mmCIF file of C-alpha atoms and ligand atoms in Angstrom:
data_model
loop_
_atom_site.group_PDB
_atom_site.id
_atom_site.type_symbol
_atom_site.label_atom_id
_atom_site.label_comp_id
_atom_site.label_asym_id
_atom_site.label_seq_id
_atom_site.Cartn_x
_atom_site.Cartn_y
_atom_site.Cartn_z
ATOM 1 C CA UNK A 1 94.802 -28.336 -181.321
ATOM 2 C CA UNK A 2 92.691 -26.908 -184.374
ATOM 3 C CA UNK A 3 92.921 -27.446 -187.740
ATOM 4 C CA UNK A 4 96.921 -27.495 -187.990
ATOM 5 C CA UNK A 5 100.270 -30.057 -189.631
ATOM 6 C CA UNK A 6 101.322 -31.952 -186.456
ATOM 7 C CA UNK A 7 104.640 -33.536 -187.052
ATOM 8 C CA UNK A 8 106.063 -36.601 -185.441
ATOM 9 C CA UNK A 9 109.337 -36.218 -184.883
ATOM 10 C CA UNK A 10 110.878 -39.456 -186.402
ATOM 11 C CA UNK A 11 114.967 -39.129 -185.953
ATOM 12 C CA UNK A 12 116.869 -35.792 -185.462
ATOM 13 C CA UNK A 13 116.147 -34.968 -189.042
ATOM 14 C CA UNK A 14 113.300 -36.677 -190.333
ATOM 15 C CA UNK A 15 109.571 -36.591 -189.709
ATOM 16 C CA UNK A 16 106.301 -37.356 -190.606
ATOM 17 C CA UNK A 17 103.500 -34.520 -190.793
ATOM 18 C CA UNK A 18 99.564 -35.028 -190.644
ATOM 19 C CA UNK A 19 96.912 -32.415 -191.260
ATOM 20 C CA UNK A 20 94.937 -32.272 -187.919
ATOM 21 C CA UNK A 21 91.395 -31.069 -187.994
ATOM 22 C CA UNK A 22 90.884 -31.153 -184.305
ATOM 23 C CA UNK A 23 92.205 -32.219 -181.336
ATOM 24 C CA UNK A 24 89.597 -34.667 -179.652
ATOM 25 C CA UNK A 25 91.213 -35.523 -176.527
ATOM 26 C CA UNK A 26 94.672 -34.554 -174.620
ATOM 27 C CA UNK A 27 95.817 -35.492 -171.088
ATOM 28 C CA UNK A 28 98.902 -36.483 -169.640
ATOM 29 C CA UNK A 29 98.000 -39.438 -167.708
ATOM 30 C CA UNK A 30 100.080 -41.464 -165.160
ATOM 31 C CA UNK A 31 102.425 -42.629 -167.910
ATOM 32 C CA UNK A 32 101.953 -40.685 -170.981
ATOM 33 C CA UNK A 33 101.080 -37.612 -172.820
ATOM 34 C CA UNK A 34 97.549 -39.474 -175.066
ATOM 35 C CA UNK A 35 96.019 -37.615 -177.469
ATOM 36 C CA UNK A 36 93.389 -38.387 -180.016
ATOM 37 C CA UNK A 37 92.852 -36.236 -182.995
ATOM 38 C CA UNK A 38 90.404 -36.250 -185.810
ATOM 39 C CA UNK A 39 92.535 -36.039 -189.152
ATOM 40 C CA UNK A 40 91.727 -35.473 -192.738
ATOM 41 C CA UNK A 41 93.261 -38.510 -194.048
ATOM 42 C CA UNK A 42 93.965 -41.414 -192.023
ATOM 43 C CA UNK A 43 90.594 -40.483 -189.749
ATOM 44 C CA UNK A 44 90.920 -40.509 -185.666
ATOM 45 C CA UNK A 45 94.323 -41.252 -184.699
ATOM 46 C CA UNK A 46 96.087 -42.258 -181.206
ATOM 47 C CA UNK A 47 99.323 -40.534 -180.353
ATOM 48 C CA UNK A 48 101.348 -41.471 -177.008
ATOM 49 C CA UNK A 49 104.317 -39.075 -176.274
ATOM 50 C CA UNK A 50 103.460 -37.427 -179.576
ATOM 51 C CA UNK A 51 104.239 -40.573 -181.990
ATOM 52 C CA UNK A 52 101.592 -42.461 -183.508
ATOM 53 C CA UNK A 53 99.895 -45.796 -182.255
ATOM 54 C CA UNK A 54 96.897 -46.190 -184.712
ATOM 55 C CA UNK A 55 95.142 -44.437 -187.512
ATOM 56 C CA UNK A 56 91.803 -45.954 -188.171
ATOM 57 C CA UNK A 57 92.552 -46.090 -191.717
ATOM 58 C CA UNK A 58 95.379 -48.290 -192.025
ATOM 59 C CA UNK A 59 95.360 -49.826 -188.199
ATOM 60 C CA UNK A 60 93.756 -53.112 -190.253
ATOM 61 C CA UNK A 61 97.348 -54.062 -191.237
ATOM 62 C CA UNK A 62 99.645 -53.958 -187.963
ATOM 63 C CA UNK A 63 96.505 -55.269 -186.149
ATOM 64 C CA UNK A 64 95.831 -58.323 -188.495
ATOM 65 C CA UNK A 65 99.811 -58.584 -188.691
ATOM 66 C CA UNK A 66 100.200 -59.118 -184.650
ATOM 67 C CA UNK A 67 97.317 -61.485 -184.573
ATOM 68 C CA UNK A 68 96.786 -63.708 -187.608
ATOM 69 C CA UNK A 69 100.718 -65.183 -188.405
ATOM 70 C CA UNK A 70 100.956 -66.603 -184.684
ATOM 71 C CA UNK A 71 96.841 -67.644 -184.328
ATOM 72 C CA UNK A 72 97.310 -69.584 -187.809
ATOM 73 C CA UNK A 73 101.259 -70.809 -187.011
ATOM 74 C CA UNK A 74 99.576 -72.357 -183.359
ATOM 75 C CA UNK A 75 97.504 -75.712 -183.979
ATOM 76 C CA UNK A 76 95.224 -74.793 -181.222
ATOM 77 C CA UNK A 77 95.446 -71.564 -179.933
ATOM 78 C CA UNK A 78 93.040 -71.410 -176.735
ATOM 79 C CA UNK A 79 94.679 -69.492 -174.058
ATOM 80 C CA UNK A 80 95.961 -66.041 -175.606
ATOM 81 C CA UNK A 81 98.079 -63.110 -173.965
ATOM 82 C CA UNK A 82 97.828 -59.441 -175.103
ATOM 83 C CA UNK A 83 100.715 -57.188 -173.484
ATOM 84 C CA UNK A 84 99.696 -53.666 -174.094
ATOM 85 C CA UNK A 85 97.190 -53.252 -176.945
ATOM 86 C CA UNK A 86 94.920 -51.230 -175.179
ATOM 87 C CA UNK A 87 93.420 -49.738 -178.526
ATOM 88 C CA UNK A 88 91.448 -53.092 -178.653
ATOM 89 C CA UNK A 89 92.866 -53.302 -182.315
ATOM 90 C CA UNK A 90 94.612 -57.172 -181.878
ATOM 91 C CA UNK A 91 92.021 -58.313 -179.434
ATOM 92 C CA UNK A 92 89.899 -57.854 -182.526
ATOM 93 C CA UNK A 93 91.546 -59.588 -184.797
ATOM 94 C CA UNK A 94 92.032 -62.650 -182.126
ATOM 95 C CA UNK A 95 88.045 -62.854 -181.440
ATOM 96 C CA UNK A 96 88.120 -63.897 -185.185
ATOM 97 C CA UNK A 97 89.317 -67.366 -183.914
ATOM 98 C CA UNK A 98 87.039 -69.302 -182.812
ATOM 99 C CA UNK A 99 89.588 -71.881 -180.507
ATOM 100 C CA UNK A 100 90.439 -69.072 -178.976
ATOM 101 C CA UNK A 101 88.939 -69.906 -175.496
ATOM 102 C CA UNK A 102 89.887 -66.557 -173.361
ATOM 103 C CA UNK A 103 92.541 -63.299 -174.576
ATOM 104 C CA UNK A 104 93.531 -61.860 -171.935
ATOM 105 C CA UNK A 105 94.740 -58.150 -172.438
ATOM 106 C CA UNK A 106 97.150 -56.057 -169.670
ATOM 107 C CA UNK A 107 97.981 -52.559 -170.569
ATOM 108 C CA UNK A 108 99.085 -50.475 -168.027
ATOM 109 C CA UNK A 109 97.245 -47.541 -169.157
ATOM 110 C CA UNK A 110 93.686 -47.468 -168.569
ATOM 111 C CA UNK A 111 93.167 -44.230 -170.010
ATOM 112 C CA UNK A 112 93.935 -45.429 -173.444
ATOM 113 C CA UNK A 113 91.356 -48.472 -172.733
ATOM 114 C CA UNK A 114 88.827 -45.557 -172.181
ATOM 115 C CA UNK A 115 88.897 -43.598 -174.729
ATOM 116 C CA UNK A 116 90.018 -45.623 -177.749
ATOM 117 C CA UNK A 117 86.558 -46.979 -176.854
ATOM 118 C CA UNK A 118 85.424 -43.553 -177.087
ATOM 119 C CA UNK A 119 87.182 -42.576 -180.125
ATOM 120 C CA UNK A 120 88.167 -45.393 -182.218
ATOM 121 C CA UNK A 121 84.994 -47.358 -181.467
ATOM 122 C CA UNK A 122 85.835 -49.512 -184.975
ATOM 123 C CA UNK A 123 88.832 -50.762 -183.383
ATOM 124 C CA UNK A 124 88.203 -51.065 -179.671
ATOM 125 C CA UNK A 125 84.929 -53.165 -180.654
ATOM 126 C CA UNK A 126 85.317 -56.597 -179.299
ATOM 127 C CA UNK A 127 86.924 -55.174 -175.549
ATOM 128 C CA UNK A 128 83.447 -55.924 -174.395
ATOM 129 C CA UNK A 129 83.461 -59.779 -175.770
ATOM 130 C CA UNK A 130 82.833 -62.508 -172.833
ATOM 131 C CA UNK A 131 86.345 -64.428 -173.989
ATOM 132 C CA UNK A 132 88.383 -61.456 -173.121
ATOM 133 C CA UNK A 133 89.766 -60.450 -169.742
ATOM 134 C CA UNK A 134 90.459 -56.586 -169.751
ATOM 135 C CA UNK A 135 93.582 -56.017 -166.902
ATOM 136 C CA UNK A 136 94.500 -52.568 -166.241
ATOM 137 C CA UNK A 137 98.350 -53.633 -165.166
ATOM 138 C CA UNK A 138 102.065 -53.829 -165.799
ATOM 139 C CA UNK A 139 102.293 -56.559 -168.609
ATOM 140 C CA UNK A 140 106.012 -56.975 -167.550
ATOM 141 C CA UNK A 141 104.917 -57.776 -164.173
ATOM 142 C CA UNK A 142 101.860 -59.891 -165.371
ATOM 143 C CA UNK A 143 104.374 -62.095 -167.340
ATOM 144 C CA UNK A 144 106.743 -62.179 -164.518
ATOM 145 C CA UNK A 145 104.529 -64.078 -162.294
ATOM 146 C CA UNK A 146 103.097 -66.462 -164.955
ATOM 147 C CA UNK A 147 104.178 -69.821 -165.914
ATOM 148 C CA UNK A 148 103.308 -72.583 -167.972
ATOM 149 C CA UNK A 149 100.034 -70.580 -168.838
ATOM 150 C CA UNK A 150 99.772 -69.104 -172.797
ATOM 151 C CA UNK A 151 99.463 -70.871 -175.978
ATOM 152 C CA UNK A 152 100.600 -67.417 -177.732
ATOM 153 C CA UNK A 153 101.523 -64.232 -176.328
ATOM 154 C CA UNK A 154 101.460 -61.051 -178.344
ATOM 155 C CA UNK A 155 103.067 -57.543 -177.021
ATOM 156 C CA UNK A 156 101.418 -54.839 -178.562
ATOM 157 C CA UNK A 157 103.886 -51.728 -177.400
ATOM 158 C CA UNK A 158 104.853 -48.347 -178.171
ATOM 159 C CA UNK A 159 108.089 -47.577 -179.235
ATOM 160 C CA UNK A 160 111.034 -48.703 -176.513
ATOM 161 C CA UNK A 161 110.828 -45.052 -174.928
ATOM 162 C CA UNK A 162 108.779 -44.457 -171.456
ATOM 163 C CA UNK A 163 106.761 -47.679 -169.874
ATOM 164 C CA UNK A 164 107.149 -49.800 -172.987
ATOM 165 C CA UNK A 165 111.439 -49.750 -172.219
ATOM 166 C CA UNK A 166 111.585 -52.946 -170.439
ATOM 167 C CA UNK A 167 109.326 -54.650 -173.077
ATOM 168 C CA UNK A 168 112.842 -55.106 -175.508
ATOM 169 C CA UNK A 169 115.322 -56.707 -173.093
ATOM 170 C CA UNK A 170 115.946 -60.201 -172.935
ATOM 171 C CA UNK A 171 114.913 -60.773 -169.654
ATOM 172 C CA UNK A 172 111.711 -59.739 -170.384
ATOM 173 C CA UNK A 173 111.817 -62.631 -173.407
ATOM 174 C CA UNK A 174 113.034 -65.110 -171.233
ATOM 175 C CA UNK A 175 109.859 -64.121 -168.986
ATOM 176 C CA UNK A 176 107.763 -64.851 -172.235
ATOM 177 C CA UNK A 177 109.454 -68.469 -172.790
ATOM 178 C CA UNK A 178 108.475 -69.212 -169.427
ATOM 179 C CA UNK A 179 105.021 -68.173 -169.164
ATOM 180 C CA UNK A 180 103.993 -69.979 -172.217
ATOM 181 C CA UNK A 181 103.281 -73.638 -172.788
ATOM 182 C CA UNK A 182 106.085 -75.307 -173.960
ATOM 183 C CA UNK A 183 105.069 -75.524 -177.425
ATOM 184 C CA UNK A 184 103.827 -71.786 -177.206
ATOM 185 C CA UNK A 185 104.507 -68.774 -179.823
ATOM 186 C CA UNK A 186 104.974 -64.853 -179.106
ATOM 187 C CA UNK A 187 104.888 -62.147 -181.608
ATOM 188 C CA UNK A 188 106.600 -58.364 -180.496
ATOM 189 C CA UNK A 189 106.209 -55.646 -182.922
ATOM 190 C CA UNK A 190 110.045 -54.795 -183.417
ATOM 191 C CA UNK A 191 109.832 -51.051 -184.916
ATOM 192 C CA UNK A 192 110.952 -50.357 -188.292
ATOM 193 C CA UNK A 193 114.779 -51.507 -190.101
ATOM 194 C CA UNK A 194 115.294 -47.913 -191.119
ATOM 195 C CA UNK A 195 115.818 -45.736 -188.100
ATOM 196 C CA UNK A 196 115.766 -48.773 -185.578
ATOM 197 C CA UNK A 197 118.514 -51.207 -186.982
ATOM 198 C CA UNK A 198 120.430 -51.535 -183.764
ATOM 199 C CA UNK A 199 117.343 -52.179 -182.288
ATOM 200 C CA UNK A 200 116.246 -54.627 -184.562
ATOM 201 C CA UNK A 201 119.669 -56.686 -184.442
ATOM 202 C CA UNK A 202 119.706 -56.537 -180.499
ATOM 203 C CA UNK A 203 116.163 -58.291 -180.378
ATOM 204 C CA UNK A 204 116.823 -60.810 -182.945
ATOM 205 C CA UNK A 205 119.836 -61.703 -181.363
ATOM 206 C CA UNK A 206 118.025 -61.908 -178.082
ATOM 207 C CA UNK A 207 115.334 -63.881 -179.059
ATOM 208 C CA UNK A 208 116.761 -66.980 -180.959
ATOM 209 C CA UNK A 209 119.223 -67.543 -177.639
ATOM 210 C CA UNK A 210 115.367 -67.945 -175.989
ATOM 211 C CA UNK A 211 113.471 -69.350 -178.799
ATOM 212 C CA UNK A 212 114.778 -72.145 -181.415
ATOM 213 C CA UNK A 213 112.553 -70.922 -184.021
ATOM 214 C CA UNK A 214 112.648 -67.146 -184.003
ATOM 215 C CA UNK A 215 111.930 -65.645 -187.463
ATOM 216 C CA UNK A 216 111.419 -61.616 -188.453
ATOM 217 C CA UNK A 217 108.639 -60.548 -190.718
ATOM 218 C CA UNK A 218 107.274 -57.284 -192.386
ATOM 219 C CA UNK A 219 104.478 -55.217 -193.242
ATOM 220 C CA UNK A 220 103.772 -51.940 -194.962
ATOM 221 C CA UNK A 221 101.988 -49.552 -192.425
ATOM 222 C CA UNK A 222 102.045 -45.964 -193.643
ATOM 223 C CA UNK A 223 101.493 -43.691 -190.728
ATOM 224 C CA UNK A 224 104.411 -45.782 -188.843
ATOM 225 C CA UNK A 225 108.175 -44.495 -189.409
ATOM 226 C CA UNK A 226 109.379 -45.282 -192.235
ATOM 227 C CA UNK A 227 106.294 -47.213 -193.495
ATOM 228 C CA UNK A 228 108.353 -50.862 -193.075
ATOM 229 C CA UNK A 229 107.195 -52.172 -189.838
ATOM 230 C CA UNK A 230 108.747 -55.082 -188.121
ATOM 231 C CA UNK A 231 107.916 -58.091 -185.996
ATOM 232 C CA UNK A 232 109.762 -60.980 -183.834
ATOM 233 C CA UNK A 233 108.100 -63.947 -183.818
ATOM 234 C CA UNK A 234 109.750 -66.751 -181.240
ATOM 235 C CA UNK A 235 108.092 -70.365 -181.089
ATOM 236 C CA UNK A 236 109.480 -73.365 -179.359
ATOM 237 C CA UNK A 237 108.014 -75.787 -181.941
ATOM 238 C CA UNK A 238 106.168 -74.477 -184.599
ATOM 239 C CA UNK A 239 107.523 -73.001 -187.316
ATOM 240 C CA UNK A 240 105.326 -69.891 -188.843
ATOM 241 C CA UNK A 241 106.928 -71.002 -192.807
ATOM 242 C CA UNK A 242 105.881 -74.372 -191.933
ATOM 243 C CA UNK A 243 102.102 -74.171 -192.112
ATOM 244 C CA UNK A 244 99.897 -76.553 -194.256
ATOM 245 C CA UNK A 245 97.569 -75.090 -196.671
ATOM 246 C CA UNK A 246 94.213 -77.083 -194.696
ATOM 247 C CA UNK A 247 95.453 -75.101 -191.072
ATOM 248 C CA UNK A 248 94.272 -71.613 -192.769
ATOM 249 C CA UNK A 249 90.546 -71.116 -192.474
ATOM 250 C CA UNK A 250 87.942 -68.077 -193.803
ATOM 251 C CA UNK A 251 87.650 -65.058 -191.259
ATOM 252 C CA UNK A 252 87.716 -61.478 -192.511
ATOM 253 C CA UNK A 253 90.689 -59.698 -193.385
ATOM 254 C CA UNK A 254 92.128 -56.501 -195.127
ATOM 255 C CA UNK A 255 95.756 -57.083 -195.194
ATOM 256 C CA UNK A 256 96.070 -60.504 -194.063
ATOM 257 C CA UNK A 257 95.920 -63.482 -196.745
ATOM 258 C CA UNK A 258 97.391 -67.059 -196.410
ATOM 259 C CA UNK A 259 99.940 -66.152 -199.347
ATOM 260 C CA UNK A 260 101.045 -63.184 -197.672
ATOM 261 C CA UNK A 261 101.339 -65.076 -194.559
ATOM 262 C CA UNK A 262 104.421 -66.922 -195.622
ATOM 263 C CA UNK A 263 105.235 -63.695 -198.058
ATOM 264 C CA UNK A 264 105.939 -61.308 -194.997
ATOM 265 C CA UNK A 265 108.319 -63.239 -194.030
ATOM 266 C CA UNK A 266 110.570 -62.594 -197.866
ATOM 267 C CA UNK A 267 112.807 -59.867 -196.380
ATOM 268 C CA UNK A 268 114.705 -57.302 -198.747
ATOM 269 C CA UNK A 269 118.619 -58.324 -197.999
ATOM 270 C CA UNK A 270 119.523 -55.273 -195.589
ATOM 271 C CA UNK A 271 116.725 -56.568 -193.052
ATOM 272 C CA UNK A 272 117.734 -60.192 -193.826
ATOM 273 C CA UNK A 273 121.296 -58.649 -192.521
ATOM 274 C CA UNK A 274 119.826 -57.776 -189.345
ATOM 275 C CA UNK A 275 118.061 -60.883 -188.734
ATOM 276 C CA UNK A 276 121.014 -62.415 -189.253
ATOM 277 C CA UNK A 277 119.406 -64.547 -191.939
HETATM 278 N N1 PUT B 301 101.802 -50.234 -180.894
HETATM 279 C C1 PUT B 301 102.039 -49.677 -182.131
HETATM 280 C C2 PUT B 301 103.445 -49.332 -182.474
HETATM 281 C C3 PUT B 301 103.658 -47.870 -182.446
HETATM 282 C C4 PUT B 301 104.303 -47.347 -183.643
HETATM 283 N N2 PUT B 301 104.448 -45.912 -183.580
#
């Protein structure tokens, strides 16, 4: 690739198109075709299976958005799960709490673990950190055979196409319930209300029969389709609206704020509708 419009394609009909100045790196590894480009807006850039994981201009907000809400909702976060992620971009954002004992991260492509440190050194930057446990792995299999183990769990996926498929079916929820403490949290990015509804409804509906407190918030993340990005948050006992002012401390943040912490959560009424709010 040099110096062309590369387009995600989004739906049948719709897509979004980015002016590539060069192609950086392309392979089709054991699970997926990864690519990393050097752009002229949004700087070097991720794709898997030609859609978009992470831009390193605007990565700050899904990666703050995955980490922060469940790290601040948790009263003592020690013991923290990453299920893919491999961009290092959450793992970042979790070495920014300081309870946080040991993050453990399992993506099943090690490729992506290689050369996001390569190419998006900004966001792969705390891989190296003594608290965290790189595992080149199947994360469904990882939480299969754990139990009573994570005080918050975060899956970090691509979209529900290729390995990331069994990372939206309930089973692999009720995996999550049990390999977390029992007053533990997860957080699944949950795609975007515009071209994913169905899929939005299913998980929602999946979740709270799992978890009694299972809530759906937003963020704005450009390069993502449709630019409304959702998540699932689950929690057996604490509640993510709930927190007290004195829990929040000072780390540094782009997107993330404690007002907007309880604000992503405000939905506009047609994703309220699939929430089931
Ligand atoms: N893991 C990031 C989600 C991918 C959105 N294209």
């Amino acid at each position: 690739m040099a110096g062309f419009w590369f387009t995600e394609k989004q739906t049948e009909n719709f897509g979004i198109t980015i002016k590539v100045n060069k192609t950086l790196h392309a392979e089709q590894t054991d699970f997926q075709l990864l690519e990393m480009a050097e752009t002229e807006e949004w700087g070097n850039m991720l794709f898997l299976d030609g859609m978009v994981m992470t831009s390193e201009k605007d990565e700050f907000v899904y990666h703050e958005m995955v980490a922060h809400v469940p790290l601040f909702t948790h009263p003592n976060p020690e013991n923290v799960l990453v299920v893919g992620g491999g961009d290092g971009g959450v793992i970042r954002e979790i070495m920014k709490h300081p309870q946080v004992k040991k993050a453990t991260l399992v993506d099943i492509d090690g490729k992506v673990i290689e050369f996001s440190k390569k190419y998006l050194p900004s966001i792969a930057s705390e891989l190296e950190n003594p608290r965290v446990d790189v595992q080149v792995g199947d994360g469904f299999m990882h939480i299969a055979k754990s139990e009573n183990e994570y005080d918050v769990i975060m899956v970090d996926s691509t979209e529900p196409v290729g390995p990331a498929v069994n990372l939206f079916t309930k089973g692999f929820y009720a995996g999550i319930s049990k390999a977390l403490k029992e007053d533990g949290i997860f957080v699944a990015q949950s795609d975007n209300p515009w071209f994913k509804a169905d899929l939005i409804e299913q998980v929602q509906k999946d979740v709270k029969e799992i978890f009694p407190i299972t809530r759906l918030y937003i963020a704005n993340i450009p390069t993502y389709p449709s630019g409304m990005w959702c998540f699932t948050l689950g929690s057996k006992k604490y509640d993510p609206l709930a927190v007290e002012d004195a829990r929040f401390h000072d780390i540094d943040t782009k997107y993330y704020t404690k007002e907007l912490h309880k604000a992503a959560f405000v939905l506009p009424k047609f994703v309220k509708d699939l929430a089931g709010e």
